[in-house]
Amino acid sequence: MPLLEVKNLQVRVEEREILHGLSLTVNKGEVHAIMGPNGSGKSTLSHVIAGKPGYEVTGGEILFNGEDLLEMSPDARAAKGVFLAFQYPVEIPGVATMTFLRTALNAQRKARGEGEYSTPDFLKKVREVAARLNIPQEMLRRGVNVGFSGGEKKRNEVLQMALFEPSLCILDEMDSGLDIDALRVAADGVNALRSPDRAMVVITHYQRLLNYIVPDFVHVMSKGRVVKSGGKELALELEASGYAQFEDAA
Amino acid sequence: MNVALAKTETGHALSDAFAVARDRLPGAGKVAEARQQAFEAYERVGLPHRRIEDWKYTDLRALMREVLPLAAPPDAAALKRAAAALKLHAIAGVRRLVLVDGVFAPGLSEAGNLEKGLGIRTLRDVLGAGDARLQAQLLGPENTDSMVALNSAMMTDGIVIEVADGAALTQPLHIIHIASGGTPAAMFTRSLFVLGNAASATLVESYIAAEGAKVYQVHDSLIVSIGDSARLDHVRLIEDGREAFNISSSQVTLGAKAHFNTFGLTSGSSVSRYQATMAFDGEGSRVETNGVNLLNGRQHADTTLFLDHAVPNCSSREIFRAVVDDRGHSVFQGRIIVRPDAQKTDAKMMTRALLLSDEAEADNKPELEIFADDVTCGHGATTGALDESLLFYLRARGLSEKEAQALLIQAFVGEAIESIASDSLRELAISAAQRWLAARG
Ligand SMILES: Nc1ncnc2c1ncn2[C@@H]1O[C@H](COP(=O)(O)OP(=O)(O)OP(=O)(O)O)[C@@H](O)[C@H]1O
Ligand SMILES: [Mg+2]
């Protein structure tokens, strides 16, 4: 059974259709890249999978391990293993990062019927992951993402991904705003999570990220549809020729 | 024998009730005269209503309708119920002073073995014994506000605390008002806190109900005098029963170079009003007065503060946060007056309300009256809902709707709670807020 099956998905936002029958199948162990021009609906797809309110699904379905994802609350999806690394992570002043991480991790574990982490175990785990991602402890003492640079916010998303160990990771433009070194560190963090039980969907505009996180499949999105799919060489093609050829196809 | 309030048909019942209660009220001579005058002042107005500017958001004629009869002194059963309630709200390391149904309960209190420089008596004693100096302070409040007048007329008991010059009390004092849950009744209490020059102390006030307590009325007042270079840390926690009324007034006077850090949290009672006047009487003093309302159901809570900058070089900070769910109604009125002599006044007030439902209401009324020219004053007020994008971020990480709201609510009230100077008092406020959040589910 595929991990994720998006079938003929149609989505409206404020009376306007953004996704016009999009299909995508992702199996465990695979890495998929989604590329496509600004406004083609990549973030919309990721939001609908994560359960963000404000989107009206007018047709199609999303199955996750065979279950109807659209019937689940966003928190239930997270507990089932869906993780979205946001293109624009929000700042949450007054909510300490550590409190947030612990509450989230334990909420997910509780929903799965697993025991809560003890404080020492939790701290140990966070420290390990943070060290691997070059995230200083000082950052974890601040409010969630408060005063973080663009790159730090993205690293904090990868930190959460490593901590929650989801089975589906959707990375929405993880590379935007990252300098070369930060990109390598974040990509290493992502690669460390690659496993036969886990799949990744990497949304990006740049071939460069795909040199670090090498995809099994590349999909081109245009105007709310997947207009072409191929192997990793498709990304190189796009880099050379741009999206113009797909504008008409869509 | 309800002390009914509409002046018209029920005016007699009201006077009769005062006449009946009078035998139980401590103090003769001057005190009794003052009571009589206060009662007449009250009778002229009756319960405050919306046409009285100060009370326009809290119309007690509509909300409370009548003043209940004076509560009977607690019997053994009442004290037993109060003792059980006390267990749930006991704070470690404090000196407990308990009023049950408006009457001092020595058996539940720790009024002995006093630290050097600390004096504790009851209002009943002080009014009865004819201590002119303390009586003058207790009878100080004017009868201009009818609820203060009613309290002046009916005050039955309370705690009179004196801290000698230079004494730094290590143990916080905790005044606990417990409604024992007998018949519906009103309790009238007045306490006095006299803090000597260069003295320091911590005062906590809690209002709670024993199990089964339903409709009751707390009519309380507190008079505080803070000496030169003295410091008082103060927290009020209103966790009354959900059908209770709590009408409390306080009057605080600060000497020179004095410091008053006060915080109030209201999560209980059906209708509550806290009206406080803080007056600077000496230069170089500072007040931090902060508060949080956590309301749901049909709760109504009104905080009305009056900062009187009468002398130069004083500063005041007000931070107020209201979280209102369901059909709750939060009121914050903050009046600051800077009198002509009060140059170099630094006064700021910031109030924010968070509405969790479409029917929730918050009224903010800041009022600045500035008669001096060399001052720094400011105020701000906002009202809004929880940020959807923050809620979604938290939910996408596995927090349920209630859990996500709880984190954001804690963050929202955090700024007011952070301004509590003492660590242990801050912990008290945090746990009271957490009790409210936990009760939401
Ligand atoms: N809340 C909204 N209201 C109205 N239109 C929206 C809303 N959200 C997205 N859209 C529109 O939907 C389209 C797809 O947006 P989306 O953010 O999914 O694109 P994207 O492929 O992620 O673009 P980018 O590469 O710039 O991140 C755009 O035209 C956008 O303006
Ligand atoms: Mg996008």
XYZ file of C-alpha atoms and ligand atoms in Angstrom:
723
model
C 0.000 0.000 0.000
C 1.366 3.445 -0.843
C 2.158 5.720 2.092
C 0.457 8.688 0.445
C -2.024 8.700 -2.386
C -3.388 11.983 -3.670
C -6.087 11.244 -6.210
C -7.530 13.812 -8.556
C -7.473 16.484 -5.836
C -9.454 19.649 -6.446
C -9.077 22.506 -3.999
C -10.613 25.936 -3.772
C -9.519 28.931 -1.789
C -11.981 31.749 -1.456
C -14.098 30.611 -4.393
C -11.071 30.201 -6.663
C -9.910 26.757 -7.723
C -6.170 26.379 -7.101
C -5.647 22.641 -7.561
C -7.448 21.177 -10.553
C -7.286 17.430 -10.198
C -3.824 16.702 -8.839
C -2.576 13.151 -8.381
C 0.549 11.944 -6.644
C 1.580 8.593 -5.185
C 4.404 8.263 -2.690
C 5.687 4.966 -1.342
C 7.682 4.341 1.798
C 11.402 4.815 1.324
C 11.007 7.193 -1.627
C 12.082 10.794 -2.009
C 9.959 12.908 -4.334
C 10.810 16.398 -5.468
C 8.116 18.828 -6.568
C 9.182 21.784 -8.648
C 7.146 24.402 -10.394
C 6.727 28.132 -10.909
C 5.536 30.551 -8.251
C 1.841 30.256 -7.619
C 1.501 26.810 -9.192
C -0.013 25.419 -5.976
C 2.886 23.621 -4.269
C 2.306 25.162 -0.835
C -1.422 24.731 -1.246
C -0.917 20.997 -1.737
C 1.307 20.780 1.331
C -1.208 22.746 3.438
C -4.104 20.562 2.392
C -2.138 17.437 3.283
C -1.318 18.919 6.701
C -4.937 19.994 7.284
C -4.725 23.770 7.286
C -8.172 25.378 7.583
C -9.425 27.663 4.828
C -9.095 25.239 1.932
C -12.176 23.668 0.428
C -11.631 20.260 -1.097
C -14.231 20.019 -3.845
C -13.093 16.746 -5.353
C -10.696 13.829 -5.085
C -9.159 12.238 -2.000
C -5.991 11.844 0.015
C -5.173 8.485 1.519
C -2.452 8.009 4.076
C -1.604 4.369 4.721
C -4.977 3.716 3.135
C -6.850 5.971 5.596
C -8.831 9.031 4.570
C -6.567 11.884 5.630
C -9.108 14.592 4.885
C -11.343 13.269 7.665
C -8.638 13.810 10.286
C -7.834 16.891 12.376
C -4.378 18.399 11.803
C -3.186 17.029 15.155
C -4.448 13.546 14.340
C -2.495 13.698 11.057
C 0.643 14.734 12.928
C 0.224 11.837 15.343
C -0.174 9.463 12.375
C 3.167 10.631 11.027
C 2.507 13.562 8.690
C 4.996 16.381 9.064
C 5.142 19.614 7.116
C 8.245 21.765 7.347
C 6.701 25.140 6.605
C 7.884 27.516 3.911
C 7.268 30.344 6.381
C 7.466 29.067 9.981
C 5.605 31.403 12.345
C 6.997 33.082 15.441
C 5.170 32.322 18.686
C 6.241 34.835 21.332
C 5.768 33.731 24.918
C 5.788 30.007 24.152
C 9.189 28.632 25.095
C 10.684 26.383 22.413
C 11.384 23.583 24.895
C 7.818 23.698 26.273
C 6.481 23.619 22.740
C 8.667 20.689 21.684
C 7.830 18.650 24.748
C 4.086 19.374 24.572
C 4.020 18.470 20.881
C 6.066 15.305 21.227
C 4.029 14.056 24.168
C 0.727 14.975 22.509
C 1.690 12.872 19.489
C 2.840 9.988 21.651
C -0.314 10.125 23.737
C -2.496 10.080 20.619
C -0.656 6.939 19.488
C -1.129 5.326 22.881
C 2.577 5.562 23.706
C 3.920 6.717 27.054
C 5.115 10.272 27.589
C 8.819 10.994 27.613
C 10.348 11.691 31.005
C 12.012 15.086 31.319
C 15.612 13.765 31.332
C 14.968 11.500 28.330
C 13.350 14.344 26.463
C 16.179 16.778 27.206
C 18.756 14.244 26.151
C 16.999 13.628 22.865
C 16.612 17.335 22.070
C 20.251 18.038 22.894
C 21.447 15.249 20.635
C 19.362 16.377 17.695
C 20.183 20.050 18.207
C 23.893 19.326 18.315
C 23.667 17.378 15.067
C 21.961 20.341 13.393
C 24.312 22.973 14.830
C 21.462 24.554 16.784
C 22.823 26.278 19.880
C 21.055 25.585 23.200
C 20.515 29.318 23.581
C 18.088 29.274 20.641
C 15.988 26.638 22.370
C 15.517 28.882 25.363
C 13.771 31.550 23.308
C 10.135 31.679 22.269
C 9.320 29.452 19.290
C 11.177 30.957 16.302
C 11.240 34.351 18.014
C 14.077 36.440 16.683
C 15.357 33.490 14.637
C 16.926 34.324 11.291
C 15.311 32.831 8.209
C 17.890 30.053 8.172
C 17.482 29.364 11.885
C 13.749 28.972 11.453
C 14.313 26.382 8.744
C 16.786 24.506 10.922
C 14.232 24.530 13.721
C 11.790 22.824 11.354
C 14.350 20.111 10.621
C 14.970 19.781 14.353
C 11.283 19.072 14.922
C 11.256 16.605 12.078
C 14.148 14.714 13.630
C 12.491 14.794 17.026
C 9.021 13.661 15.971
C 10.266 10.978 13.542
C 7.318 11.267 11.140
C 6.741 8.757 8.355
C 5.973 11.431 5.763
C 8.086 14.564 5.647
C 6.997 17.388 3.396
C 9.636 20.069 3.080
C 8.269 23.258 1.577
C 11.211 25.281 0.234
C 13.506 24.236 3.014
C 16.365 25.738 1.020
C 15.007 29.258 0.705
C 16.924 31.658 2.898
C 19.656 29.176 3.756
C 23.300 29.956 3.065
C 25.451 27.227 1.527
C 26.764 25.899 4.834
C 23.368 25.972 6.530
C 21.886 24.218 3.519
C 24.414 21.417 3.813
C 23.771 21.003 7.543
C 20.003 20.969 7.066
C 20.251 18.576 4.117
C 22.492 16.269 6.149
C 19.825 16.366 8.855
C 17.193 15.394 6.340
C 19.344 12.680 4.778
C 19.974 11.198 8.218
C 16.232 10.640 8.427
C 15.982 8.797 5.145
C 14.865 5.281 5.826
C 12.919 2.479 4.179
C 9.956 3.307 6.442
C 9.850 6.988 5.680
C 9.122 9.061 2.608
C 10.004 12.654 1.773
C 8.372 15.187 -0.466
C 10.798 18.002 -1.184
C 9.360 21.174 -2.663
C 11.998 23.407 -4.158
C 12.771 25.856 -6.916
C 16.420 24.911 -7.175
C 18.289 21.942 -8.468
C 21.013 22.713 -5.906
C 19.056 21.253 -2.979
C 18.550 18.080 -4.986
C 22.322 17.639 -5.199
C 22.208 17.181 -1.435
C 18.894 15.414 -1.077
C 18.865 13.217 -4.140
C 15.288 12.411 -5.193
C 13.963 9.196 -6.696
C 11.275 11.103 -8.579
C 10.814 14.666 -9.764
C 7.381 16.140 -10.504
C 6.684 19.385 -12.268
C 3.635 21.285 -11.100
C 2.018 23.981 -13.142
C -1.291 25.739 -12.602
C -2.563 23.293 -10.037
C -1.611 20.022 -11.700
C 1.340 17.656 -12.008
C 2.253 18.131 -15.640
C 5.333 15.964 -15.850
C 7.053 13.325 -13.756
C 10.444 11.752 -14.172
C 13.696 10.806 -12.483
C 16.261 13.115 -10.938
C 17.520 14.129 -14.380
C 14.252 16.033 -14.893
C 15.442 18.609 -12.387
C 18.571 19.251 -14.445
C 16.457 19.639 -17.553
C 14.309 22.219 -15.808
C 17.351 24.101 -14.628
C 18.435 24.402 -18.253
C 15.135 25.114 -19.953
C 12.850 26.678 -17.329
C 9.117 26.151 -16.936
C 7.927 27.864 -20.105
C 7.444 24.579 -21.953
C 4.901 23.455 -19.311
C 2.853 26.606 -19.126
C 0.929 25.583 -22.216
C 0.649 21.956 -21.261
C -1.160 22.903 -18.069
C -35.086 39.643 55.414
C -33.261 40.280 52.153
C -31.669 43.681 51.914
C -33.529 44.553 48.776
C -32.359 47.419 46.768
C -34.650 49.203 44.463
C -35.242 52.312 46.571
C -38.964 52.420 45.814
C -41.120 49.663 47.306
C -38.323 47.787 48.969
C -36.634 50.716 50.676
C -38.085 49.648 54.008
C -36.851 46.096 53.858
C -33.387 47.498 53.359
C -33.452 49.769 56.404
C -35.003 47.029 58.489
C -32.248 44.660 57.529
C -29.607 47.154 58.598
C -31.458 47.680 61.872
C -31.549 43.942 62.485
C -27.900 43.411 61.553
C -26.722 46.378 63.615
C -26.630 44.395 66.860
C -24.116 42.045 65.332
C -21.829 44.768 64.002
C -18.843 45.657 66.163
C -18.180 49.175 67.498
C -20.193 51.701 69.431
C -20.173 55.491 69.660
C -18.259 57.059 66.781
C -18.087 53.790 64.905
C -21.820 53.261 65.140
C -22.397 56.834 64.028
C -20.114 56.339 61.056
C -22.012 53.201 60.163
C -25.294 55.057 60.289
C -23.961 57.818 58.018
C -22.481 55.305 55.615
C -25.732 53.453 55.448
C -27.633 56.623 54.681
C -25.121 57.410 51.938
C -25.681 53.961 50.525
C -29.451 54.273 50.721
C -29.430 57.502 48.724
C -28.012 55.674 45.691
C -28.696 52.009 46.268
C -26.952 49.495 44.086
C -24.838 51.183 41.398
C -26.316 51.088 37.909
C -25.219 51.917 34.406
C -26.067 55.602 34.606
C -23.339 56.006 37.196
C -20.295 56.596 35.001
C -17.896 54.494 37.087
C -20.242 51.542 36.936
C -21.530 51.840 33.404
C -20.295 48.412 32.327
C -21.248 46.709 35.586
C -24.853 47.438 36.372
C -25.321 45.825 39.763
C -29.037 46.593 39.754
C -29.354 44.311 36.751
C -26.639 41.794 37.642
C -27.001 41.455 41.405
C -30.502 42.855 41.968
C -30.334 42.689 45.757
C -27.988 42.510 48.670
C -28.420 39.229 50.497
C -28.886 39.144 54.271
C -25.832 39.188 56.495
C -24.322 35.717 56.797
C -24.683 33.968 60.137
C -21.424 33.407 62.039
C -20.005 30.017 61.001
C -21.051 27.054 63.140
C -19.007 23.873 63.597
C -20.335 22.351 60.367
C -19.508 25.492 58.389
C -15.978 25.550 59.802
C -15.539 21.916 58.871
C -16.567 22.578 55.270
C -14.251 25.586 55.202
C -11.358 23.508 56.521
C -11.853 21.028 53.680
C -11.825 23.833 51.094
C -8.741 25.306 52.708
C -6.804 22.081 52.193
C -7.176 22.424 48.433
C -5.920 26.005 48.395
C -3.254 25.888 51.081
C 0.027 27.505 50.132
C 3.190 26.227 51.742
C 5.248 28.571 53.879
C 2.692 31.309 54.456
C 0.904 32.560 57.564
C -2.779 31.786 57.098
C -5.476 34.184 58.248
C -8.895 32.796 57.489
C -12.273 34.486 57.310
C -15.201 32.088 57.068
C -18.467 33.663 55.978
C -16.927 37.013 56.800
C -15.859 36.124 60.334
C -12.313 35.479 61.540
C -11.771 31.779 62.188
C -8.965 31.440 64.772
C -9.000 27.650 64.601
C -8.109 27.684 60.900
C -5.659 30.570 61.192
C -2.108 31.028 62.400
C -2.310 34.270 64.296
C 0.115 33.335 67.075
C 3.932 33.187 67.333
C 4.289 36.427 65.446
C 7.547 37.538 63.931
C 9.151 40.577 65.526
C 7.516 43.737 64.225
C 4.287 42.049 63.123
C 0.958 42.782 64.778
C -2.291 41.029 63.868
C -5.743 41.794 65.260
C -9.257 41.394 63.994
C -11.463 44.199 62.783
C -14.004 43.189 65.416
C -11.424 43.739 68.169
C -10.174 47.020 66.815
C -13.622 48.518 66.299
C -14.772 47.184 69.666
C -11.730 48.224 71.714
C -11.759 51.874 70.745
C -8.249 52.126 69.267
C -8.641 55.650 67.884
C -5.659 55.627 65.516
C -6.556 52.374 63.771
C -10.228 53.213 63.798
C -9.522 56.457 61.999
C -7.761 54.514 59.263
C -10.507 51.945 59.054
C -13.157 54.614 58.785
C -11.055 56.571 56.293
C -12.753 55.687 53.006
C -15.325 58.222 51.899
C -18.857 57.151 51.166
C -18.911 58.533 47.636
C -19.128 55.073 46.067
C -22.260 53.341 47.272
C -20.637 49.921 47.521
C -17.851 51.330 49.662
C -20.536 53.023 51.763
C -22.420 49.757 52.159
C -19.214 48.049 53.229
C -18.508 50.835 55.737
C -21.973 50.376 57.195
C -21.935 46.592 57.361
C -18.279 45.585 57.915
C -18.389 42.697 60.323
C -14.861 41.424 60.604
C -11.499 41.441 58.878
C -7.788 41.398 59.585
C -5.826 44.361 60.874
C -2.144 43.945 60.193
C 0.611 46.264 61.361
C 4.226 45.930 60.381
C 6.661 48.011 62.423
C 9.196 50.391 60.902
C 12.181 48.559 59.498
C 10.663 45.072 59.816
C 11.249 42.830 56.829
C 8.744 40.010 57.085
C 10.069 36.789 55.656
C 6.803 34.876 55.808
C 4.033 35.970 53.417
C 0.635 36.652 54.957
C -2.295 34.899 53.320
C -5.813 36.172 53.944
C -8.316 33.593 52.749
C -11.995 34.359 52.391
C -14.051 31.190 52.408
C -17.771 30.968 51.776
C -18.850 27.883 53.699
C -21.905 27.225 51.571
C -24.745 27.448 54.059
C -27.756 29.528 53.066
C -27.368 32.274 50.463
C -25.944 35.244 52.348
C -23.664 38.247 52.157
C -20.402 38.739 54.011
C -18.960 42.160 54.680
C -15.283 42.322 55.509
C -12.716 45.068 55.804
C -9.023 44.621 56.377
C -6.246 47.076 57.096
C -2.577 46.726 56.314
C -0.229 49.300 57.810
C 3.318 48.862 56.602
C 5.849 50.957 58.542
C 8.710 52.964 57.092
C 11.445 50.866 55.464
C 9.425 47.730 56.161
C 8.653 45.017 53.654
C 5.977 42.357 53.438
C 4.082 40.048 51.121
C 0.310 39.750 51.167
C -1.789 37.177 49.341
C -5.577 37.334 49.311
C -7.672 34.409 48.103
C -11.404 34.113 47.706
C -12.701 30.574 47.594
C -15.846 28.573 48.259
C -16.419 25.344 50.125
C -17.939 22.498 48.193
C -21.631 23.030 47.598
C -21.498 26.820 48.062
C -23.760 28.373 45.480
C -25.144 31.895 45.640
C -23.318 34.187 48.049
C -21.939 37.702 48.090
C -18.516 38.886 49.136
C -18.364 42.586 50.005
C -14.763 43.236 50.901
C -12.457 46.156 51.264
C -8.796 46.590 51.977
C -7.033 49.677 53.196
C -3.284 49.762 52.746
C -0.799 52.309 53.916
C 2.781 51.847 52.735
C 5.401 53.830 54.669
C 8.409 55.677 53.284
C 10.933 53.349 51.610
C 8.655 50.405 52.319
C 7.727 47.673 49.904
C 4.600 45.550 49.595
C 4.166 42.621 47.223
C 0.533 41.722 46.810
C -1.456 39.088 44.924
C -5.232 38.608 44.818
C -6.739 35.405 43.488
C -10.486 35.442 42.940
C -11.523 31.816 42.693
C -15.002 32.177 44.141
C -17.801 29.783 43.244
C -19.440 30.205 39.847
C -22.642 31.693 41.262
C -20.936 34.087 43.645
C -20.654 37.845 43.647
C -17.455 39.520 44.699
C -17.428 43.270 45.163
C -14.075 44.429 46.500
C -12.604 47.867 46.954
C -9.138 48.826 48.007
C -7.413 52.043 48.885
C -3.662 52.160 48.841
C -1.517 55.095 49.909
C 2.214 55.171 49.297
C 4.733 57.267 51.188
C 8.010 58.428 49.665
C 10.357 55.999 47.844
C 7.818 53.258 48.433
C 7.097 50.335 46.139
C 3.856 48.451 45.578
C 3.799 45.449 43.258
C 0.274 44.121 42.965
C -1.378 41.526 40.775
C -4.924 40.227 40.569
C -6.291 37.157 38.837
C -10.005 36.585 38.474
C -11.150 33.195 37.280
C -14.014 32.605 39.695
C -17.343 34.179 40.669
C -20.324 34.980 38.514
C -20.019 38.744 38.814
C -16.999 40.464 40.267
C -15.766 43.986 40.591
C -12.402 45.062 41.932
C -12.033 48.779 42.339
C -8.723 50.046 43.605
C -7.409 53.516 44.265
C -3.660 53.895 44.496
C -2.479 57.275 45.641
C 1.060 58.627 45.784
C 1.629 60.648 48.903
C 5.433 60.908 48.736
C 7.969 61.366 45.946
C 10.066 58.702 44.257
C 7.553 55.885 44.609
C 6.473 53.205 42.196
C 3.377 51.100 41.598
C 3.158 48.069 39.354
C -0.422 46.929 39.125
C -1.185 44.054 36.831
C -3.983 41.660 36.337
C -5.545 38.853 34.399
C -9.189 37.933 33.881
C -9.931 34.396 32.749
C -13.628 34.137 32.030
C -16.092 31.783 30.432
C -19.744 30.812 30.682
C -21.577 34.003 31.553
C -18.997 35.375 33.931
C -18.644 39.118 34.309
C -15.486 40.589 35.815
C -14.695 44.271 36.190
C -11.343 45.703 37.204
C -11.417 49.433 37.788
C -8.151 51.069 38.774
C -7.481 54.647 39.722
C -3.882 55.841 39.889
C -3.617 59.160 41.653
C -0.317 60.864 40.848
C -0.570 63.712 43.326
C 3.146 64.296 43.895
C 6.182 64.539 41.571
C 8.635 61.827 40.513
C 6.484 58.747 40.834
C 5.957 56.009 38.304
C 3.187 53.546 37.642
C 2.820 50.567 35.318
C -0.418 48.792 34.534
C -0.523 45.649 32.453
C -3.866 43.956 32.106
C -4.864 40.885 30.120
C -8.333 39.451 29.655
C -9.138 36.061 28.151
C -12.840 35.716 27.514
C -14.660 32.647 26.258
C -18.353 31.791 25.710
C -20.525 34.724 26.753
C -18.127 36.123 29.313
C -17.686 39.843 29.763
C -14.472 41.468 30.919
C -14.216 45.111 31.896
C -11.053 47.083 32.471
C -11.233 50.720 33.425
C -7.942 52.428 34.082
C -7.963 56.004 35.179
C -4.753 57.915 35.721
C -4.755 61.421 37.066
C -1.588 63.473 37.081
C -2.202 66.458 39.320
C -0.632 69.870 38.629
C 2.282 69.367 41.042
C 3.126 65.881 39.830
C 5.962 66.763 37.445
C 8.216 63.953 36.177
C 5.403 61.460 36.488
C 5.969 58.334 34.444
C 2.700 56.451 33.987
C 1.941 53.688 31.507
C -1.019 51.443 31.029
C -1.447 48.621 28.538
C -4.484 46.437 28.302
C -5.193 43.610 25.896
C -8.161 41.324 25.539
C -8.331 37.964 23.832
C -11.788 36.848 22.770
C -12.206 33.102 22.330
C -15.794 33.170 21.118
C -17.977 35.398 18.986
C -20.196 36.213 21.938
C -17.381 37.081 24.325
C -17.079 40.737 25.238
C -14.345 42.988 26.533
C -14.631 46.649 27.388
C -11.535 48.722 27.897
C -11.760 52.238 29.146
C -8.454 54.011 29.629
C -8.676 57.550 30.953
C -5.730 59.884 31.304
C -6.158 63.251 32.955
C -2.915 65.151 32.895
C -2.540 68.512 34.581
C 1.281 68.666 34.708
C 3.433 69.420 31.661
C 6.675 67.520 32.232
C 5.432 63.952 32.302
C 5.685 60.679 30.378
C 2.302 59.026 30.086
C 0.910 56.481 27.709
C -1.710 53.875 27.274
C -2.723 51.300 24.745
C -5.567 48.863 24.328
C -6.155 46.024 21.891
C -8.808 43.364 21.474
C -8.464 40.360 19.218
C -8.834 36.654 18.673
C -6.222 33.908 18.753
C -4.006 34.004 15.682
C -5.184 31.229 13.344
C -1.777 30.737 11.781
C -0.189 30.155 15.195
C -2.956 27.750 16.150
C -2.449 25.800 12.948
C 1.310 25.616 13.428
C 0.799 24.085 16.868
C -1.880 21.697 15.673
C 0.259 20.592 12.748
C 2.765 19.559 15.423
C 0.232 17.373 17.193
C -1.400 19.650 19.777
C -5.161 19.352 20.092
C -7.218 22.490 19.661
C -7.530 22.929 23.439
C -3.821 22.272 24.007
C -2.839 24.725 21.297
C -5.179 27.351 22.723
C -3.835 26.708 26.214
C -0.237 27.388 25.138
C -1.234 30.584 23.352
C -3.404 31.731 26.261
C -0.561 31.153 28.694
C 1.709 33.164 26.445
C -0.890 35.929 26.258
C -1.332 36.283 30.010
C 2.374 35.671 30.531
C 3.377 39.300 30.243
C 1.093 40.328 33.089
C 2.171 37.380 35.214
C 5.860 37.994 34.481
C 5.535 41.399 36.083
C 4.961 39.815 39.492
C 8.236 40.514 41.230
C 8.306 37.606 43.662
C 9.036 34.124 42.291
C 6.712 32.327 44.680
C 3.827 34.715 44.010
C 4.356 34.301 40.283
C 4.093 30.531 40.746
C 0.778 31.040 42.559
C -0.627 33.057 39.671
C 0.613 30.540 37.121
C -1.028 27.663 38.934
C -4.306 29.583 39.262
C -4.211 30.203 35.495
C -3.432 26.534 34.912
C -6.390 25.495 37.055
C -8.618 27.576 34.791
C -7.095 26.088 31.653
C -7.399 22.558 33.009
C -11.067 23.147 33.840
C -11.687 24.108 30.201
C -10.655 20.538 29.277
N -5.479 32.174 1.195
C -5.456 32.411 -0.126
N -6.331 33.264 -0.688
C -6.344 33.499 -1.985
N -5.491 32.927 -2.852
C -4.592 32.071 -2.371
C -4.518 31.766 -0.982
N -3.534 30.879 -0.786
C -3.000 30.652 -2.001
N -3.633 31.355 -2.950
C -3.315 31.381 -4.374
O -3.144 30.056 -4.808
C -2.113 29.992 -5.779
C -1.106 28.933 -5.357
O -0.381 29.400 -4.248
P 0.738 28.529 -3.534
O 1.218 29.276 -2.362
O 0.239 27.180 -3.327
O 1.865 28.515 -4.659
P 3.344 27.938 -4.615
O 3.454 27.014 -5.750
O 3.665 27.416 -3.294
O 4.195 29.252 -4.914
P 5.662 29.686 -4.412
O 6.623 28.969 -5.302
O 5.715 31.145 -4.687
O 5.795 29.350 -2.991
C -1.544 31.388 -5.911
O -2.106 31.988 -7.029
C -2.008 32.063 -4.653
O -2.184 33.441 -4.856
Mg 5.029 27.952 -1.802
